[in-house]
Amino acid sequence: LQEQIKQLRAFVAERPELDVVDVGWSLATTRAALEHRAVLTGDDVLATGVSDEGRLAVLFTGQGSQRVGMGLGLYEQFPVFAEAFDAVCARLDVRLERPLRAVLADGIGLEGTLWAQAGLFALEVALYRLVESWGITPDVLLGHSLGEITAAHISGILDLDDACTLVAERGRLMQALPTGGGMLAIQATEADVADSGLDVAAVNGPHSLVLSGDLETIERYAAECTAHGRRVNVLAVSHAFHSALMEPMLEEFATVLDGLTFSPARIPVVSNLTGEVAEAGAMQQPEYWLRQVRQPVRFADGITATAGLGVNRYLELGPDGVLSGMAQDTAPD
């Protein structure tokens, strides 16, 4: 491998007219993806590539990371991606008012809960099938809210039909709830916000929380925190996810869950509810998914749990690097 690196450096040094993007493109697309590899970046910095040391966790993003056109370029370039994406869309489109691919292309309604969650699920499943075709196999899975449904499907807990039913009905029921809820990202611990009057929706890092509740309380608490020099960010959402304001949907959602079939996991999944590897049978219970809508996402605890399993490599599958950034605040060096 070191000899290959020397040859590449010499080749480029002798040809200053070469464009680095062209060289990278050719190296990435015209050569075999071998077991032992390395990556040259920036000013000739060498970073080792995929190794056999340590374990791999795959992360699946939740709502808020969606963007117009996500996955459509991959759809045109990679048949494996397109086949998986089409399989998801075929099952979701019968439950949606417009074809999902059309919504991703024009972005109309993509900020809505139903469309955002459906689009993210389709993208994440197709991304996983693509990297799987390249020989990447995770040791553990971890999703964030909606992403946990993707993890459940990939692990084998839900087949594609039932996973699509869960995604579509969960998104529909959430979107049908009255508006007026809000969410607030804040640099704080759970103890710091105990008197906020809001629910903790997500624990994303040692000092990174998302609070959820009615918009009036969100705005009041945000103003108080700002006045005391605490950094906050009121999120652009239509509903207060993972809060008490989700409870009116739970009865109908329970009916949806009772119609699904759950199977044992083939790949371990770290639970949003406990921040630990899900116990055998836990995620096969409809009650789990009711609680998953209402209770906080313990992502930071989940990253700590993966490190305890020997994970030292993380691959995020989604439209952005949201979870990768948050994981860096929690994972050991």
PDB file of N, CA and C in Angstrom, residues 43-124:
ATOM      1  N   ASP A  43      -3.269  18.631   1.689  1.00  0.00           N
ATOM      2  CA  ASP A  43      -1.861  18.776   1.307  1.00  0.00           C
ATOM      3  C   ASP A  43      -1.084  17.499   1.593  1.00  0.00           C
ATOM      4  N   ASP A  44      -1.465  16.436   0.883  1.00  0.00           N
ATOM      5  CA  ASP A  44      -0.714  15.184   0.961  1.00  0.00           C
ATOM      6  C   ASP A  44      -0.771  14.536   2.336  1.00  0.00           C
ATOM      7  N   VAL A  45      -1.887  14.761   3.066  1.00  0.00           N
ATOM      8  CA  VAL A  45      -2.041  14.137   4.375  1.00  0.00           C
ATOM      9  C   VAL A  45      -2.519  12.715   4.167  1.00  0.00           C
ATOM     10  N   LEU A  46      -1.908  11.765   4.860  1.00  0.00           N
ATOM     11  CA  LEU A  46      -2.291  10.360   4.725  1.00  0.00           C
ATOM     12  C   LEU A  46      -3.148   9.954   5.913  1.00  0.00           C
ATOM     13  N   ALA A  47      -4.342   9.432   5.593  1.00  0.00           N
ATOM     14  CA  ALA A  47      -5.203   8.881   6.635  1.00  0.00           C
ATOM     15  C   ALA A  47      -5.526   7.450   6.260  1.00  0.00           C
ATOM     16  N   THR A  48      -5.441   6.553   7.221  1.00  0.00           N
ATOM     17  CA  THR A  48      -5.720   5.163   6.898  1.00  0.00           C
ATOM     18  C   THR A  48      -7.187   5.003   6.569  1.00  0.00           C
ATOM     19  N   GLY A  49      -7.481   4.058   5.691  1.00  0.00           N
ATOM     20  CA  GLY A  49      -8.845   3.790   5.286  1.00  0.00           C
ATOM     21  C   GLY A  49      -9.467   2.740   6.190  1.00  0.00           C
ATOM     22  N   VAL A  50     -10.384   1.948   5.630  1.00  0.00           N
ATOM     23  CA  VAL A  50     -11.089   0.952   6.413  1.00  0.00           C
ATOM     24  C   VAL A  50     -10.113  -0.102   6.906  1.00  0.00           C
ATOM     25  N   SER A  51     -10.124  -0.361   8.189  1.00  0.00           N
ATOM     26  CA  SER A  51      -9.232  -1.366   8.765  1.00  0.00           C
ATOM     27  C   SER A  51     -10.056  -2.465   9.415  1.00  0.00           C
ATOM     28  N   ASP A  52      -9.393  -3.498   9.873  1.00  0.00           N
ATOM     29  CA  ASP A  52     -10.071  -4.599  10.536  1.00  0.00           C
ATOM     30  C   ASP A  52     -10.094  -4.407  12.054  1.00  0.00           C
ATOM     31  N   GLU A  53      -9.572  -3.311  12.554  1.00  0.00           N
ATOM     32  CA  GLU A  53      -9.514  -3.078  13.989  1.00  0.00           C
ATOM     33  C   GLU A  53     -10.719  -2.265  14.430  1.00  0.00           C
ATOM     34  N   GLY A  54     -11.397  -2.738  15.476  1.00  0.00           N
ATOM     35  CA  GLY A  54     -12.563  -2.028  15.963  1.00  0.00           C
ATOM     36  C   GLY A  54     -13.817  -2.446  15.212  1.00  0.00           C
ATOM     37  N   ARG A  55     -14.928  -1.854  15.620  1.00  0.00           N
ATOM     38  CA  ARG A  55     -16.224  -2.226  15.069  1.00  0.00           C
ATOM     39  C   ARG A  55     -16.891  -0.996  14.458  1.00  0.00           C
ATOM     40  N   LEU A  56     -17.892  -1.245  13.606  1.00  0.00           N
ATOM     41  CA  LEU A  56     -18.558  -0.184  12.851  1.00  0.00           C
ATOM     42  C   LEU A  56     -20.004  -0.029  13.295  1.00  0.00           C
ATOM     43  N   ALA A  57     -20.410   1.212  13.555  1.00  0.00           N
ATOM     44  CA  ALA A  57     -21.813   1.539  13.805  1.00  0.00           C
ATOM     45  C   ALA A  57     -22.342   2.369  12.649  1.00  0.00           C
ATOM     46  N   VAL A  58     -23.525   2.041  12.165  1.00  0.00           N
ATOM     47  CA  VAL A  58     -24.192   2.842  11.142  1.00  0.00           C
ATOM     48  C   VAL A  58     -25.283   3.665  11.815  1.00  0.00           C
ATOM     49  N   LEU A  59     -25.294   4.965  11.502  1.00  0.00           N
ATOM     50  CA  LEU A  59     -26.226   5.920  12.098  1.00  0.00           C
ATOM     51  C   LEU A  59     -27.247   6.370  11.061  1.00  0.00           C
ATOM     52  N   PHE A  60     -28.525   6.438  11.459  1.00  0.00           N
ATOM     53  CA  PHE A  60     -29.588   6.880  10.562  1.00  0.00           C
ATOM     54  C   PHE A  60     -30.235   8.147  11.124  1.00  0.00           C
ATOM     55  N   THR A  61     -30.286   9.178  10.290  1.00  0.00           N
ATOM     56  CA  THR A  61     -30.708  10.512  10.710  1.00  0.00           C
ATOM     57  C   THR A  61     -32.219  10.605  10.895  1.00  0.00           C
ATOM     58  N   GLY A  62     -32.656  11.590  11.687  1.00  0.00           N
ATOM     59  CA  GLY A  62     -34.070  11.843  11.898  1.00  0.00           C
ATOM     60  C   GLY A  62     -34.549  13.099  11.188  1.00  0.00           C
ATOM     61  N   GLN A  63     -35.795  13.456  11.450  1.00  0.00           N
ATOM     62  CA  GLN A  63     -36.421  14.599  10.784  1.00  0.00           C
ATOM     63  C   GLN A  63     -35.670  15.893  11.087  1.00  0.00           C
ATOM     64  N   GLY A  64     -35.618  16.763  10.093  1.00  0.00           N
ATOM     65  CA  GLY A  64     -34.911  18.030  10.206  1.00  0.00           C
ATOM     66  C   GLY A  64     -33.716  18.081   9.284  1.00  0.00           C
ATOM     67  N   SER A  65     -33.230  16.909   8.870  1.00  0.00           N
ATOM     68  CA  SER A  65     -32.068  16.856   7.983  1.00  0.00           C
ATOM     69  C   SER A  65     -32.468  16.793   6.512  1.00  0.00           C
ATOM     70  N   GLN A  66     -33.770  16.689   6.231  1.00  0.00           N
ATOM     71  CA  GLN A  66     -34.228  16.538   4.846  1.00  0.00           C
ATOM     72  C   GLN A  66     -33.905  17.774   4.016  1.00  0.00           C
ATOM     73  N   ARG A  67     -33.719  17.566   2.716  1.00  0.00           N
ATOM     74  CA  ARG A  67     -33.481  18.682   1.791  1.00  0.00           C
ATOM     75  C   ARG A  67     -33.990  18.309   0.410  1.00  0.00           C
ATOM     76  N   VAL A  68     -34.287  19.307  -0.372  1.00  0.00           N
ATOM     77  CA  VAL A  68     -34.814  19.106  -1.721  1.00  0.00           C
ATOM     78  C   VAL A  68     -33.776  18.366  -2.575  1.00  0.00           C
ATOM     79  N   GLY A  69     -34.225  17.378  -3.317  1.00  0.00           N
ATOM     80  CA  GLY A  69     -33.357  16.650  -4.237  1.00  0.00           C
ATOM     81  C   GLY A  69     -32.515  15.571  -3.603  1.00  0.00           C
ATOM     82  N   MET A  70     -32.678  15.320  -2.318  1.00  0.00           N
ATOM     83  CA  MET A  70     -31.803  14.353  -1.663  1.00  0.00           C
ATOM     84  C   MET A  70     -31.954  12.973  -2.298  1.00  0.00           C
ATOM     85  N   GLY A  71     -30.818  12.393  -2.658  1.00  0.00           N
ATOM     86  CA  GLY A  71     -30.783  11.054  -3.212  1.00  0.00           C
ATOM     87  C   GLY A  71     -31.014  10.952  -4.704  1.00  0.00           C
ATOM     88  N   LEU A  72     -31.494  12.007  -5.340  1.00  0.00           N
ATOM     89  CA  LEU A  72     -31.863  11.892  -6.743  1.00  0.00           C
ATOM     90  C   LEU A  72     -30.646  11.746  -7.658  1.00  0.00           C
ATOM     91  N   GLY A  73     -29.521  12.352  -7.288  1.00  0.00           N
ATOM     92  CA  GLY A  73     -28.299  12.155  -8.062  1.00  0.00           C
ATOM     93  C   GLY A  73     -27.796  10.721  -7.957  1.00  0.00           C
ATOM     94  N   LEU A  74     -27.852  10.163  -6.754  1.00  0.00           N
ATOM     95  CA  LEU A  74     -27.468   8.771  -6.559  1.00  0.00           C
ATOM     96  C   LEU A  74     -28.405   7.849  -7.324  1.00  0.00           C
ATOM     97  N   TYR A  75     -29.669   8.215  -7.382  1.00  0.00           N
ATOM     98  CA  TYR A  75     -30.665   7.418  -8.097  1.00  0.00           C
ATOM     99  C   TYR A  75     -30.279   7.258  -9.564  1.00  0.00           C
ATOM    100  N   GLU A  76     -29.786   8.329 -10.166  1.00  0.00           N
ATOM    101  CA  GLU A  76     -29.427   8.286 -11.576  1.00  0.00           C
ATOM    102  C   GLU A  76     -28.127   7.521 -11.815  1.00  0.00           C
ATOM    103  N   GLN A  77     -27.258   7.461 -10.814  1.00  0.00           N
ATOM    104  CA  GLN A  77     -25.924   6.899 -11.015  1.00  0.00           C
ATOM    105  C   GLN A  77     -25.788   5.443 -10.593  1.00  0.00           C
ATOM    106  N   PHE A  78     -26.536   5.027  -9.570  1.00  0.00           N
ATOM    107  CA  PHE A  78     -26.327   3.704  -8.999  1.00  0.00           C
ATOM    108  C   PHE A  78     -27.594   2.865  -9.069  1.00  0.00           C
ATOM    109  N   PRO A  79     -27.643   1.834  -9.911  1.00  0.00           N
ATOM    110  CA  PRO A  79     -28.829   0.986 -10.027  1.00  0.00           C
ATOM    111  C   PRO A  79     -29.248   0.332  -8.713  1.00  0.00           C
ATOM    112  N   VAL A  80     -28.281  -0.035  -7.877  1.00  0.00           N
ATOM    113  CA  VAL A  80     -28.620  -0.649  -6.593  1.00  0.00           C
ATOM    114  C   VAL A  80     -29.416   0.338  -5.735  1.00  0.00           C
ATOM    115  N   PHE A  81     -28.964   1.592  -5.696  1.00  0.00           N
ATOM    116  CA  PHE A  81     -29.682   2.629  -4.961  1.00  0.00           C
ATOM    117  C   PHE A  81     -31.087   2.808  -5.540  1.00  0.00           C
ATOM    118  N   ALA A  82     -31.176   2.909  -6.865  1.00  0.00           N
ATOM    119  CA  ALA A  82     -32.461   3.164  -7.527  1.00  0.00           C
ATOM    120  C   ALA A  82     -33.456   2.047  -7.253  1.00  0.00           C
ATOM    121  N   GLU A  83     -32.984   0.805  -7.295  1.00  0.00           N
ATOM    122  CA  GLU A  83     -33.881  -0.328  -7.055  1.00  0.00           C
ATOM    123  C   GLU A  83     -34.447  -0.299  -5.639  1.00  0.00           C
ATOM    124  N   ALA A  84     -33.588  -0.035  -4.670  1.00  0.00           N
ATOM    125  CA  ALA A  84     -34.043   0.022  -3.282  1.00  0.00           C
ATOM    126  C   ALA A  84     -34.965   1.216  -3.054  1.00  0.00           C
ATOM    127  N   PHE A  85     -34.616   2.355  -3.634  1.00  0.00           N
ATOM    128  CA  PHE A  85     -35.425   3.569  -3.499  1.00  0.00           C
ATOM    129  C   PHE A  85     -36.813   3.341  -4.101  1.00  0.00           C
ATOM    130  N   ASP A  86     -36.866   2.730  -5.279  1.00  0.00           N
ATOM    131  CA  ASP A  86     -38.151   2.463  -5.935  1.00  0.00           C
ATOM    132  C   ASP A  86     -39.003   1.502  -5.109  1.00  0.00           C
ATOM    133  N   ALA A  87     -38.364   0.527  -4.481  1.00  0.00           N
ATOM    134  CA  ALA A  87     -39.107  -0.441  -3.672  1.00  0.00           C
ATOM    135  C   ALA A  87     -39.792   0.241  -2.493  1.00  0.00           C
ATOM    136  N   VAL A  88     -39.096   1.210  -1.867  1.00  0.00           N
ATOM    137  CA  VAL A  88     -39.700   1.949  -0.761  1.00  0.00           C
ATOM    138  C   VAL A  88     -40.828   2.850  -1.276  1.00  0.00           C
ATOM    139  N   CYS A  89     -40.557   3.575  -2.348  1.00  0.00           N
ATOM    140  CA  CYS A  89     -41.560   4.503  -2.887  1.00  0.00           C
ATOM    141  C   CYS A  89     -42.830   3.775  -3.315  1.00  0.00           C
ATOM    142  N   ALA A  90     -42.674   2.591  -3.898  1.00  0.00           N
ATOM    143  CA  ALA A  90     -43.841   1.833  -4.340  1.00  0.00           C
ATOM    144  C   ALA A  90     -44.781   1.530  -3.180  1.00  0.00           C
ATOM    145  N   ARG A  91     -44.220   1.322  -2.007  1.00  0.00           N
ATOM    146  CA  ARG A  91     -45.035   1.011  -0.836  1.00  0.00           C
ATOM    147  C   ARG A  91     -45.556   2.259  -0.146  1.00  0.00           C
ATOM    148  N   LEU A  92     -44.787   3.346  -0.191  1.00  0.00           N
ATOM    149  CA  LEU A  92     -45.230   4.583   0.448  1.00  0.00           C
ATOM    150  C   LEU A  92     -46.228   5.353  -0.414  1.00  0.00           C
ATOM    151  N   ASP A  93     -46.048   5.298  -1.722  1.00  0.00           N
ATOM    152  CA  ASP A  93     -46.878   6.119  -2.606  1.00  0.00           C
ATOM    153  C   ASP A  93     -48.364   5.776  -2.502  1.00  0.00           C
ATOM    154  N   VAL A  94     -48.695   4.530  -2.168  1.00  0.00           N
ATOM    155  CA  VAL A  94     -50.111   4.167  -2.034  1.00  0.00           C
ATOM    156  C   VAL A  94     -50.744   4.830  -0.812  1.00  0.00           C
ATOM    157  N   ARG A  95     -49.926   5.378   0.074  1.00  0.00           N
ATOM    158  CA  ARG A  95     -50.420   6.041   1.270  1.00  0.00           C
ATOM    159  C   ARG A  95     -50.237   7.560   1.220  1.00  0.00           C
ATOM    160  N   LEU A  96     -49.676   8.058   0.116  1.00  0.00           N
ATOM    161  CA  LEU A  96     -49.377   9.476  -0.005  1.00  0.00           C
ATOM    162  C   LEU A  96     -50.200  10.097  -1.122  1.00  0.00           C
ATOM    163  N   GLU A  97     -50.430  11.412  -1.028  1.00  0.00           N
ATOM    164  CA  GLU A  97     -51.240  12.107  -2.022  1.00  0.00           C
ATOM    165  C   GLU A  97     -50.486  12.370  -3.313  1.00  0.00           C
ATOM    166  N   ARG A  98     -49.164  12.445  -3.230  1.00  0.00           N
ATOM    167  CA  ARG A  98     -48.327  12.655  -4.413  1.00  0.00           C
ATOM    168  C   ARG A  98     -47.183  11.646  -4.391  1.00  0.00           C
ATOM    169  N   PRO A  99     -46.640  11.288  -5.552  1.00  0.00           N
ATOM    170  CA  PRO A  99     -45.484  10.399  -5.555  1.00  0.00           C
ATOM    171  C   PRO A  99     -44.325  11.016  -4.772  1.00  0.00           C
ATOM    172  N   LEU A 100     -43.703  10.210  -3.929  1.00  0.00           N
ATOM    173  CA  LEU A 100     -42.641  10.714  -3.062  1.00  0.00           C
ATOM    174  C   LEU A 100     -41.490  11.288  -3.868  1.00  0.00           C
ATOM    175  N   ARG A 101     -41.117  10.637  -4.948  1.00  0.00           N
ATOM    176  CA  ARG A 101     -39.985  11.125  -5.733  1.00  0.00           C
ATOM    177  C   ARG A 101     -40.273  12.516  -6.291  1.00  0.00           C
ATOM    178  N   ALA A 102     -41.520  12.786  -6.666  1.00  0.00           N
ATOM    179  CA  ALA A 102     -41.876  14.112  -7.180  1.00  0.00           C
ATOM    180  C   ALA A 102     -41.746  15.170  -6.087  1.00  0.00           C
ATOM    181  N   VAL A 103     -42.115  14.812  -4.865  1.00  0.00           N
ATOM    182  CA  VAL A 103     -41.997  15.759  -3.747  1.00  0.00           C
ATOM    183  C   VAL A 103     -40.533  16.061  -3.454  1.00  0.00           C
ATOM    184  N   LEU A 104     -39.690  15.042  -3.515  1.00  0.00           N
ATOM    185  CA  LEU A 104     -38.262  15.267  -3.288  1.00  0.00           C
ATOM    186  C   LEU A 104     -37.665  16.136  -4.393  1.00  0.00           C
ATOM    187  N   ALA A 105     -38.193  16.025  -5.593  1.00  0.00           N
ATOM    188  CA  ALA A 105     -37.646  16.790  -6.715  1.00  0.00           C
ATOM    189  C   ALA A 105     -38.032  18.254  -6.650  1.00  0.00           C
ATOM    190  N   ASP A 106     -39.293  18.551  -6.329  1.00  0.00           N
ATOM    191  CA  ASP A 106     -39.718  19.963  -6.330  1.00  0.00           C
ATOM    192  C   ASP A 106     -39.751  20.578  -4.938  1.00  0.00           C
ATOM    193  N   GLY A 107     -39.685  19.756  -3.900  1.00  0.00           N
ATOM    194  CA  GLY A 107     -39.626  20.259  -2.538  1.00  0.00           C
ATOM    195  C   GLY A 107     -40.937  20.758  -1.975  1.00  0.00           C
ATOM    196  N   ILE A 108     -42.016  20.675  -2.739  1.00  0.00           N
ATOM    197  CA  ILE A 108     -43.306  21.189  -2.270  1.00  0.00           C
ATOM    198  C   ILE A 108     -43.851  20.279  -1.164  1.00  0.00           C
ATOM    199  N   GLY A 109     -43.947  20.821   0.026  1.00  0.00           N
ATOM    200  CA  GLY A 109     -44.446  20.066   1.165  1.00  0.00           C
ATOM    201  C   GLY A 109     -43.396  19.288   1.922  1.00  0.00           C
ATOM    202  N   LEU A 110     -42.142  19.328   1.477  1.00  0.00           N
ATOM    203  CA  LEU A 110     -41.108  18.504   2.091  1.00  0.00           C
ATOM    204  C   LEU A 110     -40.840  18.900   3.545  1.00  0.00           C
ATOM    205  N   GLU A 111     -41.179  20.139   3.903  1.00  0.00           N
ATOM    206  CA  GLU A 111     -40.986  20.541   5.296  1.00  0.00           C
ATOM    207  C   GLU A 111     -42.039  19.918   6.208  1.00  0.00           C
ATOM    208  N   GLY A 112     -43.127  19.389   5.638  1.00  0.00           N
ATOM    209  CA  GLY A 112     -44.155  18.730   6.428  1.00  0.00           C
ATOM    210  C   GLY A 112     -43.681  17.409   6.990  1.00  0.00           C
ATOM    211  N   THR A 113     -44.231  17.048   8.139  1.00  0.00           N
ATOM    212  CA  THR A 113     -43.779  15.860   8.856  1.00  0.00           C
ATOM    213  C   THR A 113     -43.909  14.589   8.023  1.00  0.00           C
ATOM    214  N   LEU A 114     -45.056  14.381   7.389  1.00  0.00           N
ATOM    215  CA  LEU A 114     -45.293  13.155   6.631  1.00  0.00           C
ATOM    216  C   LEU A 114     -44.294  13.002   5.499  1.00  0.00           C
ATOM    217  N   TRP A 115     -44.114  14.065   4.707  1.00  0.00           N
ATOM    218  CA  TRP A 115     -43.221  13.990   3.562  1.00  0.00           C
ATOM    219  C   TRP A 115     -41.765  13.882   3.998  1.00  0.00           C
ATOM    220  N   ALA A 116     -41.389  14.640   5.032  1.00  0.00           N
ATOM    221  CA  ALA A 116     -40.002  14.607   5.500  1.00  0.00           C
ATOM    222  C   ALA A 116     -39.617  13.215   5.976  1.00  0.00           C
ATOM    223  N   GLN A 117     -40.481  12.604   6.776  1.00  0.00           N
ATOM    224  CA  GLN A 117     -40.151  11.292   7.322  1.00  0.00           C
ATOM    225  C   GLN A 117     -40.164  10.217   6.245  1.00  0.00           C
ATOM    226  N   ALA A 118     -41.110  10.296   5.318  1.00  0.00           N
ATOM    227  CA  ALA A 118     -41.150   9.327   4.222  1.00  0.00           C
ATOM    228  C   ALA A 118     -39.905   9.451   3.350  1.00  0.00           C
ATOM    229  N   GLY A 119     -39.526  10.690   3.037  1.00  0.00           N
ATOM    230  CA  GLY A 119     -38.357  10.908   2.198  1.00  0.00           C
ATOM    231  C   GLY A 119     -37.075  10.444   2.848  1.00  0.00           C
ATOM    232  N   LEU A 120     -36.926  10.716   4.130  1.00  0.00           N
ATOM    233  CA  LEU A 120     -35.722  10.295   4.836  1.00  0.00           C
ATOM    234  C   LEU A 120     -35.624   8.775   4.906  1.00  0.00           C
ATOM    235  N   PHE A 121     -36.753   8.122   5.155  1.00  0.00           N
ATOM    236  CA  PHE A 121     -36.740   6.664   5.230  1.00  0.00           C
ATOM    237  C   PHE A 121     -36.332   6.060   3.891  1.00  0.00           C
ATOM    238  N   ALA A 122     -36.907   6.561   2.801  1.00  0.00           N
ATOM    239  CA  ALA A 122     -36.558   6.045   1.469  1.00  0.00           C
ATOM    240  C   ALA A 122     -35.076   6.248   1.178  1.00  0.00           C
ATOM    241  N   LEU A 123     -34.561   7.437   1.487  1.00  0.00           N
ATOM    242  CA  LEU A 123     -33.156   7.732   1.245  1.00  0.00           C
ATOM    243  C   LEU A 123     -32.252   6.823   2.065  1.00  0.00           C
ATOM    244  N   GLU A 124     -32.561   6.668   3.341  1.00  0.00           N
ATOM    245  CA  GLU A 124     -31.690   5.906   4.232  1.00  0.00           C
ATOM    246  C   GLU A 124     -31.654   4.425   3.868  1.00  0.00           C
TER     247      GLU A 124
END
